Amino acid sequence: MTAHATRHATQDHDRTGKTVDTETATAQPSAHPADGERMRRWRMVLGADSAESTGCTLTGQDVAMDGALNALYGGGGGKKPGGRGGGGRSAGLGASAPSVARWLGDIRTYFPSSVVQVMQRDAIDRLGLSALLLEPEMLEAVEADVHLVGTLLSLNKAMPETTKETARAVVRKVVDDLEKRLESRTRATLTGALDRSARISRPRHRDIDWDRTIRANLKNYLTIPGADGGPDTGTVVPERLIGYGRASQSVKKDVILCIDQSGSMAASVVYASVFGAVLASMRTLDTRLVVFDTAVVDLTDQLDDPVDVLFGTQLGGGTDINRALAYCQSKITRPADTVVVLISDLYEGGIRDEMLKRVAAMKASGVQFVTLLALSDEGAPAYDHEHAAALGALGAPAFACTPDLFPDIMAAAIEKRPLPVPDKETQL
């Protein structure tokens, strides 16, 4: 950055997670306190090489914060632990677990949880620290989140027995937090949708669905001449009443969650497993959970514990969507009362035309088919646009979905109404 930065209308975030005002910054320090704080933030953003241009010298806790940031984002970013970067700056946390554990403790001291999680992901990606997560003391030091769970699951087979119990404890903490966040709204939304989907033709007055009743009887609209030459009026004669059914304990809908467990779908696998456990706890739903790569595994019998489900997955490998859908299709006994949710980036390694034929056949039989490119809080995912377009042409639009929106998606599918697609630009 030059000594005089061009004024921008937006704000930026510095490496500490604080907001930085990007209006014109001068190289000369100012006596005004606000200018001094702005220079301090720019110094934290740009690193040690900017000390002269910003005229700012760090003191106190800022020095420790800058050291923690420099270990990760210094000029040698992308090197293995202990690597040296160009320009006299280094990026590395050392080759030993104690060094990394000390750094993890530092960033948890100096930064908020959301920033710590980002820095941990960057450390795993930039500095190749995945192997160190196989050590129990490392797992106890990290800030657990969905992405860390995905990394642990990908390391599951390489994990020594001494680490597995610690890893399960980390995963369970994340899963329990997600269940607390997602369960109540999911149950409330889907219970209402299941009740509304059980329509009856002779409802009591308080159970009448007036919106559907009026639409069903528009053909019975009568025009009534106005009295004394006044304007005509009209009315709808409700020959057929449509009402909400009363809740019952019998199974009303079958749900099949079909989850791609390729490496890029890690966050989606975590969320889908939690939702699968929630759906399985509802007596009016019969929920099946199927995960696949080039093989297909039915984890339905483990749905009472999403942690067991997650450790039963094997992230990575190829993808055979056609084979997975063939298995799901074989389990459908009530097509008109079945919802199939395919969660995949659609990079198919199997037979594309057969995959599309299966989707078309399921929809023709009455199955509600939902395609989610991702089930996570991340941005627009990478996916196979050609396959997404082909599914859209079959009436099964493919789109990404956040966990908070998933209950609404399921409710719409249960009620057989248009899906609330969050952003039409991500459909195809």
Short mmCIF file of N, CA and C in Angstrom, two decimals, residues 58 65 81 110 115 133 158 169 187 215 257 301 334 370:
data_model
loop_
_atom_site.label_atom_id
_atom_site.label_comp_id
_atom_site.label_asym_id
_atom_site.label_seq_id
_atom_site.Cartn_x
_atom_site.Cartn_y
_atom_site.Cartn_z
N LEU A 58 4.33 -0.72 17.83
CA LEU A 58 3.41 -1.46 18.68
C LEU A 58 3.98 -1.62 20.08
N MET A 65 -0.03 -9.93 19.87
CA MET A 65 -1.01 -10.18 18.83
C MET A 65 -0.34 -10.20 17.46
N PRO A 81 5.42 -25.94 8.76
CA PRO A 81 5.87 -25.37 10.02
C PRO A 81 7.38 -25.25 10.08
N TYR A 110 -6.18 -13.53 22.58
CA TYR A 110 -6.19 -12.20 21.99
C TYR A 110 -7.36 -11.93 21.04
N VAL A 115 -12.97 -15.24 15.03
CA VAL A 115 -11.67 -14.99 14.39
C VAL A 115 -10.73 -16.17 14.63
N LEU A 133 -3.19 -32.51 14.55
CA LEU A 133 -4.50 -32.68 15.16
C LEU A 133 -4.72 -34.11 15.63
N ALA A 158 -6.61 -42.38 10.07
CA ALA A 158 -5.22 -42.24 10.48
C ALA A 158 -5.08 -41.92 11.96
N ALA A 169 -15.00 -36.34 21.73
CA ALA A 169 -15.47 -35.31 22.65
C ALA A 169 -15.57 -33.96 21.95
N ARG A 187 -38.32 -28.92 14.51
CA ARG A 187 -39.48 -29.68 14.96
C ARG A 187 -40.76 -28.88 14.81
N ARG A 215 -59.72 -20.87 -2.83
CA ARG A 215 -59.16 -21.16 -4.14
C ARG A 215 -59.84 -22.36 -4.80
N LEU A 257 -32.47 -38.92 3.29
CA LEU A 257 -31.35 -37.97 3.13
C LEU A 257 -30.21 -38.74 2.47
N ASP A 301 -29.53 -46.92 11.09
CA ASP A 301 -29.58 -47.53 12.42
C ASP A 301 -28.73 -46.78 13.44
N ARG A 334 -43.71 -45.75 -0.63
CA ARG A 334 -44.87 -44.86 -0.73
C ARG A 334 -44.45 -43.60 -1.48
N VAL A 370 -35.54 -33.11 -3.79
CA VAL A 370 -34.86 -31.85 -3.47
C VAL A 370 -33.36 -32.05 -3.69
#
